[in-house]
Amino acid sequence: MAAPVDESLPDELEEVCTNFHQRLMTAQEKLKPLASTAREDLHEGLGENLVDRAMMDLTVAYAANSLYWCYLCSQGVSTVEHPVKHELDRLKKAMTRAKDVQLKLRGRATTVNKEAAKRVLAGGLKTPGKQQDAEDSRLHKQRDAQDRAMAKRRSRSRSPTTLREASEKRKRT
């Protein structure tokens, strides 16, 4: 006969399970009014604002899918490629789009004044005229000539003996 198996949980795990159970009961209490009220009644409280209605529907759908995802995780099911993960991602994107519309309707959306942006870019990227191009070209040629002259003077000042001595010094060290 096999020895009896101790089925009690370690103290740390028992505390985690108790905490999880308490939070699950709290969530159930908070969701009870939502579950017992008809969708039309919930929408009625929001008035005619369609974006707020959509946000409420998306929030409820996200909450339900999140709870299902938690259930799957607690059962040891891999949720990486599970359809509920894809649904949660889809709902996140939809909530982001709805929030953008909501902000735009309330006048807080970031908008770009296209005409002002064009003026700023045109002023900053203005191409110089032909006269400016000629002046730039002349300055570049002048600098190149100065650099060549400087290099020539340096090469004259170094005699072959100095270069030889320098290379011998490098070899010694």
JSON list of N, CA, C and O in Angstrom, two decimals, residues 4 11 31 63 66-67 85 94 98 101 109 111 132 155-156 169:
[
{"chain": "A", "resi": 4, "resn": "PRO", "atom": "N", "xyz": [0.43, 7.70, 2.34]},
{"chain": "A", "resi": 4, "resn": "PRO", "atom": "CA", "xyz": [-0.52, 8.79, 2.07]},
{"chain": "A", "resi": 4, "resn": "PRO", "atom": "C", "xyz": [0.23, 10.03, 1.57]},
{"chain": "A", "resi": 4, "resn": "PRO", "atom": "O", "xyz": [1.32, 10.35, 2.03]},
{"chain": "A", "resi": 11, "resn": "ASP", "atom": "N", "xyz": [2.96, 27.29, 2.53]},
{"chain": "A", "resi": 11, "resn": "ASP", "atom": "CA", "xyz": [2.40, 28.54, 3.06]},
{"chain": "A", "resi": 11, "resn": "ASP", "atom": "C", "xyz": [2.41, 29.67, 2.03]},
{"chain": "A", "resi": 11, "resn": "ASP", "atom": "O", "xyz": [1.44, 30.42, 1.92]},
{"chain": "A", "resi": 31, "resn": "LEU", "atom": "N", "xyz": [-18.50, 43.46, -11.09]},
{"chain": "A", "resi": 31, "resn": "LEU", "atom": "CA", "xyz": [-19.06, 43.18, -12.41]},
{"chain": "A", "resi": 31, "resn": "LEU", "atom": "C", "xyz": [-20.53, 42.76, -12.35]},
{"chain": "A", "resi": 31, "resn": "LEU", "atom": "O", "xyz": [-21.19, 42.73, -13.39]},
{"chain": "A", "resi": 63, "resn": "ALA", "atom": "N", "xyz": [-12.56, 43.27, -20.80]},
{"chain": "A", "resi": 63, "resn": "ALA", "atom": "CA", "xyz": [-12.60, 42.70, -19.45]},
{"chain": "A", "resi": 63, "resn": "ALA", "atom": "C", "xyz": [-12.98, 41.22, -19.51]},
{"chain": "A", "resi": 63, "resn": "ALA", "atom": "O", "xyz": [-12.35, 40.38, -18.83]},
{"chain": "A", "resi": 66, "resn": "SER", "atom": "N", "xyz": [-10.12, 39.24, -20.95]},
{"chain": "A", "resi": 66, "resn": "SER", "atom": "CA", "xyz": [-9.01, 39.19, -19.99]},
{"chain": "A", "resi": 66, "resn": "SER", "atom": "C", "xyz": [-9.28, 38.15, -18.91]},
{"chain": "A", "resi": 66, "resn": "SER", "atom": "O", "xyz": [-8.37, 37.40, -18.52]},
{"chain": "A", "resi": 67, "resn": "LEU", "atom": "N", "xyz": [-10.50, 38.11, -18.43]},
{"chain": "A", "resi": 67, "resn": "LEU", "atom": "CA", "xyz": [-10.85, 37.10, -17.42]},
{"chain": "A", "resi": 67, "resn": "LEU", "atom": "C", "xyz": [-10.73, 35.69, -18.00]},
{"chain": "A", "resi": 67, "resn": "LEU", "atom": "O", "xyz": [-10.25, 34.77, -17.32]},
{"chain": "A", "resi": 85, "resn": "LYS", "atom": "N", "xyz": [-5.75, 35.57, -27.22]},
{"chain": "A", "resi": 85, "resn": "LYS", "atom": "CA", "xyz": [-4.64, 36.54, -27.25]},
{"chain": "A", "resi": 85, "resn": "LYS", "atom": "C", "xyz": [-4.79, 37.47, -28.45]},
{"chain": "A", "resi": 85, "resn": "LYS", "atom": "O", "xyz": [-4.62, 38.69, -28.34]},
{"chain": "A", "resi": 94, "resn": "ALA", "atom": "N", "xyz": [-8.54, 48.60, -31.29]},
{"chain": "A", "resi": 94, "resn": "ALA", "atom": "CA", "xyz": [-9.83, 49.28, -31.44]},
{"chain": "A", "resi": 94, "resn": "ALA", "atom": "C", "xyz": [-10.02, 50.33, -30.36]},
{"chain": "A", "resi": 94, "resn": "ALA", "atom": "O", "xyz": [-10.55, 51.42, -30.62]},
{"chain": "A", "resi": 98, "resn": "ALA", "atom": "N", "xyz": [-10.63, 54.30, -30.91]},
{"chain": "A", "resi": 98, "resn": "ALA", "atom": "CA", "xyz": [-11.78, 54.98, -30.31]},
{"chain": "A", "resi": 98, "resn": "ALA", "atom": "C", "xyz": [-11.34, 56.14, -29.43]},
{"chain": "A", "resi": 98, "resn": "ALA", "atom": "O", "xyz": [-11.96, 57.20, -29.42]},
{"chain": "A", "resi": 101, "resn": "VAL", "atom": "N", "xyz": [-10.44, 59.08, -31.64]},
{"chain": "A", "resi": 101, "resn": "VAL", "atom": "CA", "xyz": [-11.66, 59.75, -32.12]},
{"chain": "A", "resi": 101, "resn": "VAL", "atom": "C", "xyz": [-12.27, 60.57, -31.00]},
{"chain": "A", "resi": 101, "resn": "VAL", "atom": "O", "xyz": [-12.70, 61.71, -31.20]},
{"chain": "A", "resi": 109, "resn": "ALA", "atom": "N", "xyz": [-7.20, 66.65, -29.63]},
{"chain": "A", "resi": 109, "resn": "ALA", "atom": "CA", "xyz": [-6.31, 65.84, -30.47]},
{"chain": "A", "resi": 109, "resn": "ALA", "atom": "C", "xyz": [-5.18, 66.70, -31.01]},
{"chain": "A", "resi": 109, "resn": "ALA", "atom": "O", "xyz": [-5.34, 67.89, -31.23]},
{"chain": "A", "resi": 111, "resn": "THR", "atom": "N", "xyz": [-3.20, 68.16, -33.70]},
{"chain": "A", "resi": 111, "resn": "THR", "atom": "CA", "xyz": [-3.38, 68.40, -35.13]},
{"chain": "A", "resi": 111, "resn": "THR", "atom": "C", "xyz": [-2.20, 69.19, -35.65]},
{"chain": "A", "resi": 111, "resn": "THR", "atom": "O", "xyz": [-1.56, 69.95, -34.92]},
{"chain": "A", "resi": 132, "resn": "GLN", "atom": "N", "xyz": [24.73, 82.73, -54.62]},
{"chain": "A", "resi": 132, "resn": "GLN", "atom": "CA", "xyz": [25.23, 82.09, -53.40]},
{"chain": "A", "resi": 132, "resn": "GLN", "atom": "C", "xyz": [26.03, 80.84, -53.75]},
{"chain": "A", "resi": 132, "resn": "GLN", "atom": "O", "xyz": [27.06, 80.56, -53.15]},
{"chain": "A", "resi": 155, "resn": "SER", "atom": "N", "xyz": [55.86, 69.60, -46.30]},
{"chain": "A", "resi": 155, "resn": "SER", "atom": "CA", "xyz": [56.72, 68.58, -46.90]},
{"chain": "A", "resi": 155, "resn": "SER", "atom": "C", "xyz": [58.11, 69.12, -47.19]},
{"chain": "A", "resi": 155, "resn": "SER", "atom": "O", "xyz": [59.09, 68.40, -47.13]},
{"chain": "A", "resi": 156, "resn": "ARG", "atom": "N", "xyz": [58.27, 70.41, -47.51]},
{"chain": "A", "resi": 156, "resn": "ARG", "atom": "CA", "xyz": [59.58, 71.01, -47.75]},
{"chain": "A", "resi": 156, "resn": "ARG", "atom": "C", "xyz": [60.39, 71.10, -46.46]},
{"chain": "A", "resi": 156, "resn": "ARG", "atom": "O", "xyz": [61.60, 70.98, -46.47]},
{"chain": "A", "resi": 169, "resn": "LYS", "atom": "N", "xyz": [63.65, 56.10, -34.99]},
{"chain": "A", "resi": 169, "resn": "LYS", "atom": "CA", "xyz": [63.21, 56.26, -33.59]},
{"chain": "A", "resi": 169, "resn": "LYS", "atom": "C", "xyz": [62.02, 55.35, -33.30]},
{"chain": "A", "resi": 169, "resn": "LYS", "atom": "O", "xyz": [61.94, 54.72, -32.28]}
]
